[in-house]
PDB file of C-alpha atoms in Angstrom:
ATOM      1  CA  MET A  20      -6.403 -10.652  -6.330  1.00 57.00           C
ATOM      2  CA  TYR A  21      -5.984  -6.991  -7.234  1.00 74.00           C
ATOM      3  CA  VAL A  22      -4.282  -5.168  -4.357  1.00 79.00           C
ATOM      4  CA  GLU A  23      -4.759  -1.432  -4.157  1.00 90.00           C
ATOM      5  CA  ASN A  24      -4.494  -0.652  -0.430  1.00 92.00           C
ATOM      6  CA  ILE A  25      -1.692  -1.671   1.935  1.00 94.00           C
ATOM      7  CA  VAL A  26      -1.707  -1.334   5.713  1.00 95.00           C
ATOM      8  CA  ILE A  27       1.693  -1.608   7.416  1.00 95.00           C
ATOM      9  CA  GLY A  28       1.867  -2.315  11.143  1.00 93.00           C
ATOM     10  CA  LYS A  29      -0.814  -0.944  13.442  1.00 94.00           C
ATOM     11  CA  PRO A  30      -2.088   2.434  12.168  1.00 92.00           C
ATOM     12  CA  ILE A  31      -3.531   5.019  14.545  1.00 92.00           C
ATOM     13  CA  VAL A  32      -6.505   5.546  12.184  1.00 90.00           C
ATOM     14  CA  GLU A  33      -8.745   2.686  11.089  1.00 90.00           C
ATOM     15  CA  PRO A  34      -8.194   1.623   7.447  1.00 91.00           C
ATOM     16  CA  GLU A  35     -11.920   1.821   6.685  1.00 90.00           C
ATOM     17  CA  ILE A  36     -11.825   5.567   7.439  1.00 90.00           C
ATOM     18  CA  ILE A  37      -8.859   6.157   5.120  1.00 90.00           C
ATOM     19  CA  PHE A  38      -9.724   3.842   2.216  1.00 91.00           C
ATOM     20  CA  GLY A  39     -13.531   3.750   2.187  1.00 88.00           C
ATOM     21  CA  ARG A  40     -16.061   6.506   1.536  1.00 90.00           C
ATOM     22  CA  ASP A  41     -18.291   4.960   4.183  1.00 90.00           C
ATOM     23  CA  TYR A  42     -18.664   1.647   6.005  1.00 90.00           C
ATOM     24  CA  GLU A  43     -20.665   0.079   3.169  1.00 91.00           C
ATOM     25  CA  ASP A  44     -18.000   1.024   0.574  1.00 89.00           C
ATOM     26  CA  TRP A  45     -15.318  -0.431   2.845  1.00 89.00           C
ATOM     27  CA  GLU A  46     -17.160  -3.742   3.314  1.00 90.00           C
ATOM     28  CA  LYS A  47     -18.240  -4.257  -0.302  1.00 90.00           C
ATOM     29  CA  VAL A  48     -15.296  -2.837  -2.279  1.00 89.00           C
ATOM     30  CA  GLU A  49     -12.162  -1.715  -0.472  1.00 89.00           C
ATOM     31  CA  LYS A  50     -11.783  -4.459   2.145  1.00 88.00           C
ATOM     32  CA  GLU A  51     -11.045  -7.158  -0.450  1.00 90.00           C
ATOM     33  CA  LYS A  52      -8.423  -4.938  -2.143  1.00 90.00           C
ATOM     34  CA  THR A  53      -6.552  -4.336   1.140  1.00 92.00           C
ATOM     35  CA  ILE A  54      -3.648  -6.344   2.528  1.00 92.00           C
ATOM     36  CA  TYR A  55      -1.993  -6.107   5.938  1.00 94.00           C
ATOM     37  CA  THR A  56       1.731  -6.575   6.434  1.00 94.00           C
ATOM     38  CA  GLU A  57       4.556  -5.969   8.879  1.00 95.00           C
ATOM     39  CA  GLU A  58       7.115  -5.596   6.048  1.00 95.00           C
ATOM     40  CA  ARG A  59       8.471  -2.043   5.834  1.00 95.00           C
ATOM     41  CA  PHE A  60      10.898  -2.186   2.896  1.00 95.00           C
ATOM     42  CA  LEU A  61       8.829  -0.703   0.043  1.00 95.00           C
ATOM     43  CA  PRO A  62      10.452  -2.580  -2.890  1.00 95.00           C
ATOM     44  CA  LYS A  63       9.831  -5.906  -1.143  1.00 95.00           C
ATOM     45  CA  ILE A  64       6.156  -4.972  -0.685  1.00 93.00           C
ATOM     46  CA  LEU A  65       5.799  -3.976  -4.347  1.00 93.00           C
ATOM     47  CA  VAL A  66       7.259  -7.302  -5.478  1.00 94.00           C
ATOM     48  CA  ALA A  67       5.122  -9.283  -3.003  1.00 92.00           C
ATOM     49  CA  VAL A  68       1.855  -7.787  -4.300  1.00 90.00           C
ATOM     50  CA  GLY A  69       2.893  -8.251  -7.933  1.00 89.00           C
ATOM     51  CA  ILE A  70       3.264  -4.614  -8.937  1.00 90.00           C
ATOM     52  CA  ALA A  71       6.994  -4.797  -9.693  1.00 91.00           C
ATOM     53  CA  PRO A  72       8.868  -7.798 -11.150  1.00 93.00           C
ATOM     54  CA  SER A  73      11.912  -7.529  -8.852  1.00 94.00           C
ATOM     55  CA  ILE A  74      13.696  -5.377  -6.299  1.00 95.00           C
ATOM     56  CA  SER A  75      16.573  -4.800  -8.726  1.00 95.00           C
ATOM     57  CA  GLU A  76      14.090  -3.494 -11.320  1.00 94.00           C
ATOM     58  CA  ILE A  77      12.860  -0.930  -8.796  1.00 94.00           C
ATOM     59  CA  ARG A  78      16.452   0.037  -7.941  1.00 94.00           C
ATOM     60  CA  ARG A  79      17.189   0.584 -11.648  1.00 94.00           C
ATOM     61  CA  ASN A  80      14.054   2.471 -12.650  1.00 92.00           C
ATOM     62  CA  ARG A  81      12.542   4.061  -9.537  1.00 92.00           C
ATOM     63  CA  LYS A  82      15.270   5.000  -7.055  1.00 93.00           C
ATOM     64  CA  ASP A  83      12.747   7.202  -5.238  1.00 94.00           C
ATOM     65  CA  LEU A  84      10.864   4.046  -4.145  1.00 94.00           C
ATOM     66  CA  VAL A  85      13.885   2.353  -2.560  1.00 95.00           C
ATOM     67  CA  LYS A  86      13.131   3.205   1.065  1.00 94.00           C
ATOM     68  CA  THR A  87      12.032   1.778   4.364  1.00 95.00           C
ATOM     69  CA  LEU A  88       8.686   3.048   5.669  1.00 94.00           C
ATOM     70  CA  GLU A  89       9.231   3.671   9.390  1.00 92.00           C
ATOM     71  CA  ILE A  90       7.220   6.741  10.421  1.00 93.00           C
ATOM     72  CA  LEU A  91       3.441   7.121  10.650  1.00 94.00           C
ATOM     73  CA  ASN A  92       2.258   8.266   7.253  1.00 93.00           C
ATOM     74  CA  TYR A  93      -0.124   7.852   4.323  1.00 93.00           C
ATOM     75  CA  LEU A  94       1.337   7.538   0.815  1.00 93.00           C
ATOM     76  CA  GLU A  95      -0.049   7.350  -2.704  1.00 94.00           C
ATOM     77  CA  ILE A  96       2.383   5.724  -5.130  1.00 92.00           C
ATOM     78  CA  LYS A  97       2.075   5.260  -8.871  1.00 92.00           C
ATOM     79  CA  TYR A  98       4.132   2.468 -10.434  1.00 90.00           C
ATOM     80  CA  GLY A  99       3.494   2.023 -14.131  1.00 86.00           C
ATOM     81  CA  LYS A 100      -0.266   2.160 -14.598  1.00 88.00           C
ATOM     82  CA  ARG A 101      -1.045   0.960 -11.076  1.00 89.00           C
ATOM     83  CA  LYS A 102      -1.786   3.253  -8.165  1.00 91.00           C
ATOM     84  CA  LEU A 103      -1.165   2.094  -4.615  1.00 92.00           C
ATOM     85  CA  PHE A 104      -2.396   3.598  -1.349  1.00 94.00           C
ATOM     86  CA  ILE A 105      -0.266   2.861   1.728  1.00 95.00           C
ATOM     87  CA  LEU A 106      -1.203   3.493   5.367  1.00 95.00           C
ATOM     88  CA  ILE A 107       1.811   3.207   7.693  1.00 95.00           C
ATOM     89  CA  GLY A 108       1.344   2.542  11.404  1.00 93.00           C
ATOM     90  CA  ASN A 109       3.523   1.689  14.388  1.00 90.00           C
TER      91      ASN A 109
END
């Protein structure tokens, strides 16, 4: 499975509004590329979805990504050739 969208916690905006152009795009394309998690430590998420090989690799090469995602936010992260869209909720 190719993960592109990550929803953390319970966002205040519906993921289909953020990730899809319209409801049809959400249902046919974006929904299958979206995962939901309660994990907030970004390196652990990147390893879990297969983007990064290990947390120590992220600590060595991308210190800017070693953080805990606590506040409501929307992030776009590029790691290598992969782009990741993250919606952070409560």
